[in-house]
Amino acid sequence: MFEEMRKEPFFKEMRYSMHLLGQSYLSIAGLAIILLFVFMAVFTSFIAPYEPNVIDLANTLQPPSLEHLMGTDEYGRDVFSRVIYGTRYAFLEGLLAVSISLTVGTTLGLLSGYRGGMTDEVTMRLMDILLAFPYLVLAICIVSALMKPEGGFFLDPLMSGILAISIVSIPSYARLVRGTVLSVKETEFVEAARANGASSLRIAFVHILPNSLAPIIVEATMSLGTVVISAAGLSFIGLGAQPPTPEWGALIASGRFLLPTYWWCATFPGIMILLFVMGFNLFGDGLRDILDPRLRR
Amino acid sequence: MKLRDYIARRLLLLIPTIIGVTLVTFLLTNLMPGNPVRLLLGERAASPETIAALEAQYGLDRPLYIRYFVYLRNLFMGDLGMAIHTPFPVSTEIMARLPATIELGVTALVLATIVGIAVGIISAVRSNRLSDHVSRVFALTGVSMPVFWLGLMLLLLFYYRLGWLPGMGRLSVSIGLEHITGLHTIDAILTGNLTAFVDAVKHLILPAFCLSWLEMAMIMRITRSSMLEVIRQDYIRTARSKGLRERVVIYRHALRNAMIPTITIVGLSVGALLGGAVLTETVFAWPGIGSFMVESISFKDIPVVLGITVVLAFANIFSNLIVDILYGVLDPRVRYG
C-alpha cells in the first residue's frame, strides 16, 4: 500500500518540493533558525540558567561574563534568561496574531471572491479603508483606544497589542485569497463540482481554498516575522507587553535608558528579534520559490 | 481611457476611502469603552452636573450620526479638537511639529529610493557576484530588523562611542536659525546660514538613515528581481545583438520596464515609512508629530493620538494617489484595468 501511495501525484510533488528545499541553502538556514527558536521556546526552563524575574540587587548591571552570558539589568536579572523566555512571547504574538488575521482574512477573501457582487464590493472597500492607514499607526490607534482614561487597559495590554496587529493584518490575506479565488473560480473542476450538486460552502472550502493554500502559507510565514517586529514596536512605546514581562520589545524599551554604558540590556533582545524574523523571512522566501511553480527553473 | 479620465476616476475613488478613514477614527473616539467626557476629564473627579454640562458643550448629547457630520465638518476646517495634556488645539500642536516630520520623512524616502534603485540595478547586473551577495545581506537585515533597535544601535555607535554625529534633536542649542518654512535645512539655505545648514544635516543623517533602511531594502529587492526578469526578455537580447553598448541596453531599454514594480513598492512603502517615523522620532528625540504621538499616549491624550492618525492616514492616501497616477503615466495598460 505504501508503494501505491508513493506514486500518488501529491506525494511525488511533496518529494520534489523537499528536494528543491534541500537545494536552497538559504531556506535551510532559515528553517534551522526557526527550529532553534522552537527548541528554545519549548525547553526554556532547561536552557535559561536563572529565573527571568528574580531580582538580585547584589549583581545589578553586570557586563556579560561566563556567569551571566548577556550581563544583568538594573535589578540584577539575568538578561540571557530573560531573552530566552522572550522567545515564548514572540511565538505567542506571532502565532496568535497570524492565526487570527489568517482566519478572518481568508474567510473574507473566500466570501468576497466567490460571492462577488455587493459582498465583494463592501468587503474590499472595508479592506481599502484599513489599508489607507499606515500599518503601525492604526495599530497604535486601536491599542490606545483600549486604554482606560484613568490608567491601565480594558484588555490585557499584550493581548490588546496582538489584537490590534491582527486587525491591521487582515487586508493582506483577504486580498490575496480573493485574487486566487477569482482565478480558480472559473476553472472546469469547480464547474464539475457544481454540476455534481456541491453546495457553495463545500465548493468554497473544499475545492477552491486548497488551491489558494500555497500563497497563504508563504504570506503567513513571512508575516510571522513582521508581526513580531510590530508587536515589539508597540511594546517599545509602552502599548504592548508591559515590564517586567520579558518580551523582547519591552526589554529593549527598558534597556534604552541604560545606553551607552550598560549596552547589553538593549542590544541582545534586538539581536534575537533580528534572528527570529530573519529565519522566517529566509524560510518564507524559499517556500515561495518552491510553491510557486512559475519560479522553478 | 485617457489619462485625464483615469486621474478623475482615481480622485472619485478617494471619496469612499476618506469617509471610511474618518468614520474609523470617529468611532474609535466615540464608541470606545471609555466615555469621551471621562476621557476629557482624565483622572479628575466630576459631579454628574459637570459631566452633563461638558456633554452639552461638546455636543455629545446629540445622536451619533449628527456628531459624525460635525466631526467631519470640523476636520475639513482644520479643527481636530483641544489637546488634553497641552493648552492648545490639536491642529496647532500638529502644525508646529509637521515640518520636522516632513523633513525627516522626505529625506529618508529620497535616500531609500536613490540608493535602493542604484544598488538594485548593480546587484542584478552583477548577479551572484560579491557585490550582489553583500547587497542581498543588507536587504535581508533591513527587512528583519526593528527600526527602533536599529536607531538605538546607531546612537550607541556613532553618537555615544565614536561621537561623530549628534544624536538628539534637529539642531544644536547654540545655533540660531530664522524660522521660514520650518524645514531647517531649507531655512538655512534661504538665509545663507552655512553653520546652521551643516549642523542640521548632521542631525538628520542618523535618523534619516535609520528610517530609510527598511524601504531601501524593499526597493533594492524588487528592483533587483524585476531587473533580472526584464534582462532575460527577448527585446533585451535584440538590443544587445544590434550591437548597442551594455550601458544603453541597461539604462535605456531595461530600466524603464523594470521601474514599474519598483514604483509600486515605493508607494506602498510610504505607509511603512510613516509608521516607522513614529518609532524613529521617539528614539532620536526628533521633535515631529511621531514623537508627539508617543508622548500623547503616555498622557492618555486620545484627541491628539487620533488627530495625528488622521493626518498620517491622509498623507498615506495622498502618496498612494500619486503612485497610482504615475503608474498610469508609465504603463498605459493600467488605465484600462
Short mmCIF file of C-alpha atoms in Angstrom, two decimals, chain A residues 26-42 87 91 95 221-222 224-225 275-285 287:
data_model
loop_
_atom_site.label_atom_id
_atom_site.label_comp_id
_atom_site.label_asym_id
_atom_site.label_seq_id
_atom_site.Cartn_x
_atom_site.Cartn_y
_atom_site.Cartn_z
CA LEU A 26 19.29 29.91 2.49
CA SER A 27 15.89 28.34 3.17
CA ILE A 28 17.60 25.50 5.04
CA ALA A 29 19.37 28.13 7.13
CA GLY A 30 16.02 29.81 7.75
CA LEU A 31 14.44 26.54 8.80
CA ALA A 32 17.37 25.82 11.12
CA ILE A 33 16.97 29.21 12.80
CA ILE A 34 13.22 28.62 13.23
CA LEU A 35 13.79 25.15 14.71
CA LEU A 36 16.38 26.58 17.10
CA PHE A 37 13.85 29.13 18.34
CA VAL A 38 11.16 26.44 18.66
CA PHE A 39 13.63 24.43 20.74
CA MET A 40 14.29 27.46 22.94
CA ALA A 41 10.59 28.14 23.38
CA VAL A 42 9.86 24.53 24.37
CA THR A 87 11.11 33.52 22.70
CA PHE A 91 5.81 32.80 19.32
CA LEU A 95 1.19 32.59 16.10
CA THR A 221 5.37 32.50 7.16
CA MET A 222 6.70 35.88 6.10
CA LEU A 224 5.06 35.84 11.36
CA GLY A 225 8.29 37.82 11.42
CA LEU A 275 17.49 36.44 14.01
CA PHE A 276 13.90 35.35 14.63
CA VAL A 277 12.48 37.49 11.84
CA MET A 278 15.34 36.63 9.51
CA GLY A 279 14.65 32.92 9.99
CA PHE A 280 11.03 33.32 8.92
CA ASN A 281 11.98 35.62 6.02
CA LEU A 282 14.57 33.20 4.65
CA PHE A 283 12.30 30.20 5.02
CA GLY A 284 9.34 32.08 3.54
CA ASP A 285 11.43 33.13 0.55
CA LEU A 287 8.87 28.32 0.36
#
